[in-house]
Amino acid sequence: MRVFRYRKFRFRINKKYSIFGFIFKLYLFIFIICLILFLIVYINYKPKPYKSTNIVKIKRSEAYKRGMEMINFVWKYDASKNGVVDNSEITMPRHLRDGELTSGIPYCWGGYISLDISNQPQVKDFKDALKKGLIAGNINTNGGYKPLTAGLDCSGFVGAVYKLPIKVSTQMLDDYFHPIKFEELKPMDIINHKKYHVFIYLKESADKKGIIVMEATTGKYVAFDRTTINYRSYSEIKKYIEDGTYIPMRYNRIVEDKVELFKDKYEFNNFDYLATNISLDEDYQGYIDYAGDVDIYSLKLNKGNYNISFKSDKPIYVEAYSGENNIISLYVDKNNECNFSVEDGQDVKIKIYSKKLEFKFKYDFSIKTQ
């Protein structure tokens, strides 16, 4: 009798645990299926663009055109009318020279005044601001916007390119742009640092070591303090993207189309450390693509005599130098050439630019031994 009960009890226990085992396996199976579905959705997830009636659709090509119009805007600075002295809250952009031509919209901390936008009631745009005597720019980033200053800061430039209805900060760009992967960047997407800076991506540079961007920025080079074309190295960009500091983003209402960028295959070569390496007895063709564009080439010359010849669609200036030693200065109107000598082996830089800030033209040149 005891054995029977024991066996019966044992049977019930086994049956009970077999039911629990079945339920456990069922739940495990359901969990695995859900996990697989979650991973599939997560891997293929793309953020849904923010929908707003307050922002307009814009083609990539139109955004590029708007940005380049601000970069290519050429005007003469009048210090007596659009400058300021003895004001601790305002620092003038460093590239401005009284009575000289300059290009771009000057950097202005907190500013939102471009060629067709103004958030200041007394002026309708930057040209109007110059005419009415507002101060051209302010690179002092302490505090907020200073009254009676005109221009664009980094986020203001992005806003003006995309015709945003209000002045936005880098922290507000989430309302108009959504995150994407770095590998998905196309011309006119942006890379944003919410607490620091934002710039617009254009393309990879010729040296394959960085990217070409458009931005309104200040910096150690005199070419800055305005809307400009600039270079950002991969070592800088990818480091900050990996740690989440820089976020690649895309405008929520972008309309896809083709963007015709620079013709110069050597861009970006605007600074000595980014100079394009060239060789003797070779023919080269370059382009001045935008106002303020500077092309710099570099080559090693041994002691000897040389000839440099140029042909250009528009007047250009050519400087050859080694360190602080100026070798030649040459004005080229259609065609020109000159001879020069090198006493010792030198790394020579060739700098080409337009003093009148003309752009969209090509030039040809070569350096040959005599």
PDB file of N, CA and C in Angstrom, residues 118-195:
ATOM      1  N   SER A 118      16.058  88.474 -41.435  1.00  0.00           N
ATOM      2  CA  SER A 118      16.454  89.287 -40.285  1.00  0.00           C
ATOM      3  C   SER A 118      15.449  89.083 -39.160  1.00  0.00           C
ATOM      4  N   ASN A 119      15.961  88.830 -37.961  1.00  0.00           N
ATOM      5  CA  ASN A 119      15.075  88.751 -36.798  1.00  0.00           C
ATOM      6  C   ASN A 119      15.090  90.046 -35.998  1.00  0.00           C
ATOM      7  N   GLN A 120      15.706  91.086 -36.576  1.00  0.00           N
ATOM      8  CA  GLN A 120      15.731  92.407 -35.950  1.00  0.00           C
ATOM      9  C   GLN A 120      14.775  93.334 -36.700  1.00  0.00           C
ATOM     10  N   PRO A 121      13.810  93.922 -36.015  1.00  0.00           N
ATOM     11  CA  PRO A 121      12.742  94.674 -36.692  1.00  0.00           C
ATOM     12  C   PRO A 121      13.214  95.908 -37.456  1.00  0.00           C
ATOM     13  N   GLN A 122      14.372  96.464 -37.080  1.00  0.00           N
ATOM     14  CA  GLN A 122      14.802  97.712 -37.716  1.00  0.00           C
ATOM     15  C   GLN A 122      15.478  97.512 -39.070  1.00  0.00           C
ATOM     16  N   VAL A 123      15.825  96.256 -39.414  1.00  0.00           N
ATOM     17  CA  VAL A 123      16.458  95.992 -40.714  1.00  0.00           C
ATOM     18  C   VAL A 123      15.817  94.769 -41.351  1.00  0.00           C
ATOM     19  N   LYS A 124      15.850  94.719 -42.690  1.00  0.00           N
ATOM     20  CA  LYS A 124      15.226  93.593 -43.396  1.00  0.00           C
ATOM     21  C   LYS A 124      16.228  92.519 -43.803  1.00  0.00           C
ATOM     22  N   ASP A 125      17.531  92.880 -43.909  1.00  0.00           N
ATOM     23  CA  ASP A 125      18.556  91.906 -44.269  1.00  0.00           C
ATOM     24  C   ASP A 125      19.929  92.512 -43.988  1.00  0.00           C
ATOM     25  N   PHE A 126      21.008  91.785 -44.340  1.00  0.00           N
ATOM     26  CA  PHE A 126      22.351  92.254 -44.019  1.00  0.00           C
ATOM     27  C   PHE A 126      22.725  93.510 -44.806  1.00  0.00           C
ATOM     28  N   LYS A 127      22.341  93.579 -46.068  1.00  0.00           N
ATOM     29  CA  LYS A 127      22.628  94.784 -46.857  1.00  0.00           C
ATOM     30  C   LYS A 127      21.974  96.005 -46.225  1.00  0.00           C
ATOM     31  N   ASP A 128      20.744  95.836 -45.792  1.00  0.00           N
ATOM     32  CA  ASP A 128      20.024  96.929 -45.138  1.00  0.00           C
ATOM     33  C   ASP A 128      20.699  97.302 -43.820  1.00  0.00           C
ATOM     34  N   ALA A 129      21.221  96.292 -43.120  1.00  0.00           N
ATOM     35  CA  ALA A 129      21.916  96.544 -41.857  1.00  0.00           C
ATOM     36  C   ALA A 129      23.174  97.381 -42.080  1.00  0.00           C
ATOM     37  N   LEU A 130      23.927  97.076 -43.149  1.00  0.00           N
ATOM     38  CA  LEU A 130      25.110  97.875 -43.472  1.00  0.00           C
ATOM     39  C   LEU A 130      24.715  99.308 -43.813  1.00  0.00           C
ATOM     40  N   LYS A 131      23.669  99.440 -44.593  1.00  0.00           N
ATOM     41  CA  LYS A 131      23.208 100.760 -45.018  1.00  0.00           C
ATOM     42  C   LYS A 131      22.769 101.607 -43.831  1.00  0.00           C
ATOM     43  N   LYS A 132      22.156 100.963 -42.831  1.00  0.00           N
ATOM     44  CA  LYS A 132      21.639 101.696 -41.676  1.00  0.00           C
ATOM     45  C   LYS A 132      22.645 101.813 -40.534  1.00  0.00           C
ATOM     46  N   GLY A 133      23.875 101.362 -40.774  1.00  0.00           N
ATOM     47  CA  GLY A 133      24.936 101.601 -39.811  1.00  0.00           C
ATOM     48  C   GLY A 133      25.056 100.611 -38.676  1.00  0.00           C
ATOM     49  N   LEU A 134      24.497  99.405 -38.816  1.00  0.00           N
ATOM     50  CA  LEU A 134      24.691  98.401 -37.776  1.00  0.00           C
ATOM     51  C   LEU A 134      26.139  97.905 -37.795  1.00  0.00           C
ATOM     52  N   ILE A 135      26.581  97.362 -36.695  1.00  0.00           N
ATOM     53  CA  ILE A 135      27.959  96.893 -36.554  1.00  0.00           C
ATOM     54  C   ILE A 135      28.109  95.557 -37.281  1.00  0.00           C
ATOM     55  N   ALA A 136      29.130  95.466 -38.135  1.00  0.00           N
ATOM     56  CA  ALA A 136      29.325  94.277 -38.968  1.00  0.00           C
ATOM     57  C   ALA A 136      30.019  93.174 -38.178  1.00  0.00           C
ATOM     58  N   GLY A 137      29.209  92.367 -37.495  1.00  0.00           N
ATOM     59  CA  GLY A 137      29.722  91.198 -36.802  1.00  0.00           C
ATOM     60  C   GLY A 137      30.126  91.441 -35.364  1.00  0.00           C
ATOM     61  N   ASN A 138      30.324  90.335 -34.646  1.00  0.00           N
ATOM     62  CA  ASN A 138      30.813  90.358 -33.264  1.00  0.00           C
ATOM     63  C   ASN A 138      31.303  88.958 -32.911  1.00  0.00           C
ATOM     64  N   ILE A 139      32.614  88.808 -32.712  1.00  0.00           N
ATOM     65  CA  ILE A 139      33.165  87.485 -32.408  1.00  0.00           C
ATOM     66  C   ILE A 139      33.346  87.270 -30.908  1.00  0.00           C
ATOM     67  N   ASN A 140      32.858  88.210 -30.101  1.00  0.00           N
ATOM     68  CA  ASN A 140      32.875  88.041 -28.645  1.00  0.00           C
ATOM     69  C   ASN A 140      31.700  87.138 -28.258  1.00  0.00           C
ATOM     70  N   THR A 141      32.003  85.931 -27.806  1.00  0.00           N
ATOM     71  CA  THR A 141      30.950  84.947 -27.526  1.00  0.00           C
ATOM     72  C   THR A 141      30.523  84.919 -26.061  1.00  0.00           C
ATOM     73  N   ASN A 142      30.862  85.945 -25.316  1.00  0.00           N
ATOM     74  CA  ASN A 142      30.403  86.040 -23.929  1.00  0.00           C
ATOM     75  C   ASN A 142      29.018  86.680 -23.896  1.00  0.00           C
ATOM     76  N   GLY A 143      28.112  86.082 -23.121  1.00  0.00           N
ATOM     77  CA  GLY A 143      26.760  86.619 -23.048  1.00  0.00           C
ATOM     78  C   GLY A 143      25.964  86.260 -24.286  1.00  0.00           C
ATOM     79  N   GLY A 144      24.907  87.000 -24.532  1.00  0.00           N
ATOM     80  CA  GLY A 144      24.041  86.723 -25.676  1.00  0.00           C
ATOM     81  C   GLY A 144      24.264  87.695 -26.812  1.00  0.00           C
ATOM     82  N   TYR A 145      23.265  87.787 -27.678  1.00  0.00           N
ATOM     83  CA  TYR A 145      23.324  88.699 -28.819  1.00  0.00           C
ATOM     84  C   TYR A 145      23.435  90.141 -28.336  1.00  0.00           C
ATOM     85  N   LYS A 146      24.320  90.893 -28.992  1.00  0.00           N
ATOM     86  CA  LYS A 146      24.499  92.306 -28.651  1.00  0.00           C
ATOM     87  C   LYS A 146      23.698  93.171 -29.621  1.00  0.00           C
ATOM     88  N   PRO A 147      22.823  94.038 -29.117  1.00  0.00           N
ATOM     89  CA  PRO A 147      22.000  94.884 -29.990  1.00  0.00           C
ATOM     90  C   PRO A 147      22.833  95.682 -30.982  1.00  0.00           C
ATOM     91  N   LEU A 148      22.259  95.872 -32.170  1.00  0.00           N
ATOM     92  CA  LEU A 148      22.842  96.656 -33.258  1.00  0.00           C
ATOM     93  C   LEU A 148      24.056  95.993 -33.904  1.00  0.00           C
ATOM     94  N   THR A 149      24.236  94.693 -33.688  1.00  0.00           N
ATOM     95  CA  THR A 149      25.244  93.945 -34.435  1.00  0.00           C
ATOM     96  C   THR A 149      24.536  93.130 -35.514  1.00  0.00           C
ATOM     97  N   ALA A 150      25.238  92.880 -36.617  1.00  0.00           N
ATOM     98  CA  ALA A 150      24.609  92.198 -37.752  1.00  0.00           C
ATOM     99  C   ALA A 150      25.509  91.094 -38.275  1.00  0.00           C
ATOM    100  N   GLY A 151      24.902  89.972 -38.609  1.00  0.00           N
ATOM    101  CA  GLY A 151      25.634  88.839 -39.155  1.00  0.00           C
ATOM    102  C   GLY A 151      25.026  87.533 -38.700  1.00  0.00           C
ATOM    103  N   LEU A 152      25.827  86.472 -38.745  1.00  0.00           N
ATOM    104  CA  LEU A 152      25.349  85.130 -38.428  1.00  0.00           C
ATOM    105  C   LEU A 152      26.353  84.394 -37.560  1.00  0.00           C
ATOM    106  N   ASP A 153      25.849  83.640 -36.583  1.00  0.00           N
ATOM    107  CA  ASP A 153      26.721  82.690 -35.904  1.00  0.00           C
ATOM    108  C   ASP A 153      26.514  81.320 -36.549  1.00  0.00           C
ATOM    109  N   CYS A 154      27.104  80.273 -35.975  1.00  0.00           N
ATOM    110  CA  CYS A 154      27.093  78.964 -36.652  1.00  0.00           C
ATOM    111  C   CYS A 154      25.682  78.424 -36.866  1.00  0.00           C
ATOM    112  N   SER A 155      24.859  78.443 -35.820  1.00  0.00           N
ATOM    113  CA  SER A 155      23.496  77.927 -35.966  1.00  0.00           C
ATOM    114  C   SER A 155      22.620  78.893 -36.758  1.00  0.00           C
ATOM    115  N   GLY A 156      22.934  80.191 -36.682  1.00  0.00           N
ATOM    116  CA  GLY A 156      22.213  81.167 -37.489  1.00  0.00           C
ATOM    117  C   GLY A 156      22.439  80.935 -38.971  1.00  0.00           C
ATOM    118  N   PHE A 157      23.672  80.572 -39.329  1.00  0.00           N
ATOM    119  CA  PHE A 157      23.981  80.274 -40.729  1.00  0.00           C
ATOM    120  C   PHE A 157      23.195  79.060 -41.211  1.00  0.00           C
ATOM    121  N   VAL A 158      23.160  77.999 -40.409  1.00  0.00           N
ATOM    122  CA  VAL A 158      22.381  76.811 -40.767  1.00  0.00           C
ATOM    123  C   VAL A 158      20.908  77.180 -40.916  1.00  0.00           C
ATOM    124  N   GLY A 159      20.400  77.982 -39.983  1.00  0.00           N
ATOM    125  CA  GLY A 159      19.006  78.408 -40.064  1.00  0.00           C
ATOM    126  C   GLY A 159      18.721  79.212 -41.318  1.00  0.00           C
ATOM    127  N   ALA A 160      19.653  80.106 -41.696  1.00  0.00           N
ATOM    128  CA  ALA A 160      19.463  80.926 -42.895  1.00  0.00           C
ATOM    129  C   ALA A 160      19.520  80.079 -44.159  1.00  0.00           C
ATOM    130  N   VAL A 161      20.394  79.079 -44.181  1.00  0.00           N
ATOM    131  CA  VAL A 161      20.484  78.181 -45.336  1.00  0.00           C
ATOM    132  C   VAL A 161      19.160  77.455 -45.551  1.00  0.00           C
ATOM    133  N   TYR A 162      18.531  77.024 -44.448  1.00  0.00           N
ATOM    134  CA  TYR A 162      17.294  76.248 -44.538  1.00  0.00           C
ATOM    135  C   TYR A 162      16.039  77.086 -44.307  1.00  0.00           C
ATOM    136  N   LYS A 163      16.193  78.392 -44.258  1.00  0.00           N
ATOM    137  CA  LYS A 163      15.059  79.321 -44.129  1.00  0.00           C
ATOM    138  C   LYS A 163      14.195  79.012 -42.905  1.00  0.00           C
ATOM    139  N   LEU A 164      14.838  78.723 -41.782  1.00  0.00           N
ATOM    140  CA  LEU A 164      14.084  78.433 -40.564  1.00  0.00           C
ATOM    141  C   LEU A 164      13.366  79.692 -40.084  1.00  0.00           C
ATOM    142  N   PRO A 165      12.173  79.534 -39.517  1.00  0.00           N
ATOM    143  CA  PRO A 165      11.341  80.700 -39.189  1.00  0.00           C
ATOM    144  C   PRO A 165      11.857  81.533 -38.024  1.00  0.00           C
ATOM    145  N   ILE A 166      12.721  80.958 -37.185  1.00  0.00           N
ATOM    146  CA  ILE A 166      13.244  81.684 -36.026  1.00  0.00           C
ATOM    147  C   ILE A 166      14.737  81.431 -35.898  1.00  0.00           C
ATOM    148  N   LYS A 167      15.397  82.267 -35.098  1.00  0.00           N
ATOM    149  CA  LYS A 167      16.806  82.028 -34.769  1.00  0.00           C
ATOM    150  C   LYS A 167      16.879  80.833 -33.831  1.00  0.00           C
ATOM    151  N   VAL A 168      17.663  79.832 -34.214  1.00  0.00           N
ATOM    152  CA  VAL A 168      17.793  78.632 -33.391  1.00  0.00           C
ATOM    153  C   VAL A 168      19.209  78.531 -32.845  1.00  0.00           C
ATOM    154  N   SER A 169      19.339  77.873 -31.716  1.00  0.00           N
ATOM    155  CA  SER A 169      20.650  77.551 -31.163  1.00  0.00           C
ATOM    156  C   SER A 169      21.010  76.131 -31.581  1.00  0.00           C
ATOM    157  N   THR A 170      22.226  75.710 -31.294  1.00  0.00           N
ATOM    158  CA  THR A 170      22.618  74.335 -31.613  1.00  0.00           C
ATOM    159  C   THR A 170      21.760  73.330 -30.848  1.00  0.00           C
ATOM    160  N   GLN A 171      21.260  73.719 -29.679  1.00  0.00           N
ATOM    161  CA  GLN A 171      20.428  72.812 -28.885  1.00  0.00           C
ATOM    162  C   GLN A 171      19.013  72.688 -29.436  1.00  0.00           C
ATOM    163  N   MET A 172      18.603  73.627 -30.279  1.00  0.00           N
ATOM    164  CA  MET A 172      17.244  73.617 -30.827  1.00  0.00           C
ATOM    165  C   MET A 172      17.152  72.935 -32.186  1.00  0.00           C
ATOM    166  N   LEU A 173      18.283  72.542 -32.752  1.00  0.00           N
ATOM    167  CA  LEU A 173      18.266  71.969 -34.100  1.00  0.00           C
ATOM    168  C   LEU A 173      17.548  70.627 -34.157  1.00  0.00           C
ATOM    169  N   ASP A 174      17.371  69.963 -33.012  1.00  0.00           N
ATOM    170  CA  ASP A 174      16.617  68.701 -32.972  1.00  0.00           C
ATOM    171  C   ASP A 174      15.187  68.872 -33.473  1.00  0.00           C
ATOM    172  N   ASP A 175      14.657  70.085 -33.399  1.00  0.00           N
ATOM    173  CA  ASP A 175      13.288  70.327 -33.851  1.00  0.00           C
ATOM    174  C   ASP A 175      13.172  70.344 -35.376  1.00  0.00           C
ATOM    175  N   TYR A 176      14.302  70.465 -36.063  1.00  0.00           N
ATOM    176  CA  TYR A 176      14.277  70.619 -37.518  1.00  0.00           C
ATOM    177  C   TYR A 176      15.126  69.579 -38.252  1.00  0.00           C
ATOM    178  N   PHE A 177      15.977  68.872 -37.525  1.00  0.00           N
ATOM    179  CA  PHE A 177      16.866  67.873 -38.112  1.00  0.00           C
ATOM    180  C   PHE A 177      16.777  66.590 -37.292  1.00  0.00           C
ATOM    181  N   HIS A 178      17.040  65.452 -37.932  1.00  0.00           N
ATOM    182  CA  HIS A 178      17.042  64.178 -37.222  1.00  0.00           C
ATOM    183  C   HIS A 178      18.385  63.476 -37.412  1.00  0.00           C
ATOM    184  N   PRO A 179      18.790  62.656 -36.444  1.00  0.00           N
ATOM    185  CA  PRO A 179      20.102  61.995 -36.506  1.00  0.00           C
ATOM    186  C   PRO A 179      20.187  60.983 -37.646  1.00  0.00           C
ATOM    187  N   ILE A 180      21.380  60.883 -38.230  1.00  0.00           N
ATOM    188  CA  ILE A 180      21.684  59.860 -39.226  1.00  0.00           C
ATOM    189  C   ILE A 180      23.072  59.301 -38.911  1.00  0.00           C
ATOM    190  N   LYS A 181      23.473  58.280 -39.643  1.00  0.00           N
ATOM    191  CA  LYS A 181      24.817  57.735 -39.472  1.00  0.00           C
ATOM    192  C   LYS A 181      25.823  58.576 -40.263  1.00  0.00           C
ATOM    193  N   PHE A 182      27.065  58.564 -39.810  1.00  0.00           N
ATOM    194  CA  PHE A 182      28.110  59.318 -40.506  1.00  0.00           C
ATOM    195  C   PHE A 182      28.240  58.860 -41.958  1.00  0.00           C
ATOM    196  N   GLU A 183      28.106  57.553 -42.184  1.00  0.00           N
ATOM    197  CA  GLU A 183      28.239  56.999 -43.532  1.00  0.00           C
ATOM    198  C   GLU A 183      27.104  57.434 -44.449  1.00  0.00           C
ATOM    199  N   GLU A 184      26.018  57.956 -43.892  1.00  0.00           N
ATOM    200  CA  GLU A 184      24.866  58.378 -44.690  1.00  0.00           C
ATOM    201  C   GLU A 184      24.924  59.849 -45.089  1.00  0.00           C
ATOM    202  N   LEU A 185      25.951  60.569 -44.647  1.00  0.00           N
ATOM    203  CA  LEU A 185      26.034  62.002 -44.926  1.00  0.00           C
ATOM    204  C   LEU A 185      26.035  62.294 -46.421  1.00  0.00           C
ATOM    205  N   LYS A 186      25.238  63.288 -46.801  1.00  0.00           N
ATOM    206  CA  LYS A 186      25.194  63.795 -48.168  1.00  0.00           C
ATOM    207  C   LYS A 186      25.426  65.304 -48.119  1.00  0.00           C
ATOM    208  N   PRO A 187      25.769  65.913 -49.268  1.00  0.00           N
ATOM    209  CA  PRO A 187      25.950  67.364 -49.271  1.00  0.00           C
ATOM    210  C   PRO A 187      24.751  68.098 -48.673  1.00  0.00           C
ATOM    211  N   MET A 188      25.033  69.005 -47.741  1.00  0.00           N
ATOM    212  CA  MET A 188      24.071  69.859 -47.045  1.00  0.00           C
ATOM    213  C   MET A 188      23.443  69.213 -45.813  1.00  0.00           C
ATOM    214  N   ASP A 189      23.844  67.986 -45.448  1.00  0.00           N
ATOM    215  CA  ASP A 189      23.526  67.492 -44.112  1.00  0.00           C
ATOM    216  C   ASP A 189      24.419  68.243 -43.122  1.00  0.00           C
ATOM    217  N   ILE A 190      24.105  68.168 -41.847  1.00  0.00           N
ATOM    218  CA  ILE A 190      24.872  68.918 -40.859  1.00  0.00           C
ATOM    219  C   ILE A 190      25.528  67.983 -39.854  1.00  0.00           C
ATOM    220  N   ILE A 191      26.543  68.487 -39.167  1.00  0.00           N
ATOM    221  CA  ILE A 191      27.160  67.796 -38.040  1.00  0.00           C
ATOM    222  C   ILE A 191      27.097  68.761 -36.864  1.00  0.00           C
ATOM    223  N   ASN A 192      26.396  68.358 -35.815  1.00  0.00           N
ATOM    224  CA  ASN A 192      26.038  69.283 -34.740  1.00  0.00           C
ATOM    225  C   ASN A 192      26.627  68.861 -33.397  1.00  0.00           C
ATOM    226  N   HIS A 193      27.182  69.831 -32.699  1.00  0.00           N
ATOM    227  CA  HIS A 193      27.589  69.689 -31.301  1.00  0.00           C
ATOM    228  C   HIS A 193      26.646  70.595 -30.515  1.00  0.00           C
ATOM    229  N   LYS A 194      25.758  70.011 -29.728  1.00  0.00           N
ATOM    230  CA  LYS A 194      24.671  70.775 -29.117  1.00  0.00           C
ATOM    231  C   LYS A 194      25.137  71.919 -28.222  1.00  0.00           C
ATOM    232  N   LYS A 195      26.318  71.791 -27.646  1.00  0.00           N
ATOM    233  CA  LYS A 195      26.765  72.821 -26.710  1.00  0.00           C
ATOM    234  C   LYS A 195      27.908  73.667 -27.263  1.00  0.00           C
TER     235      LYS A 195
END
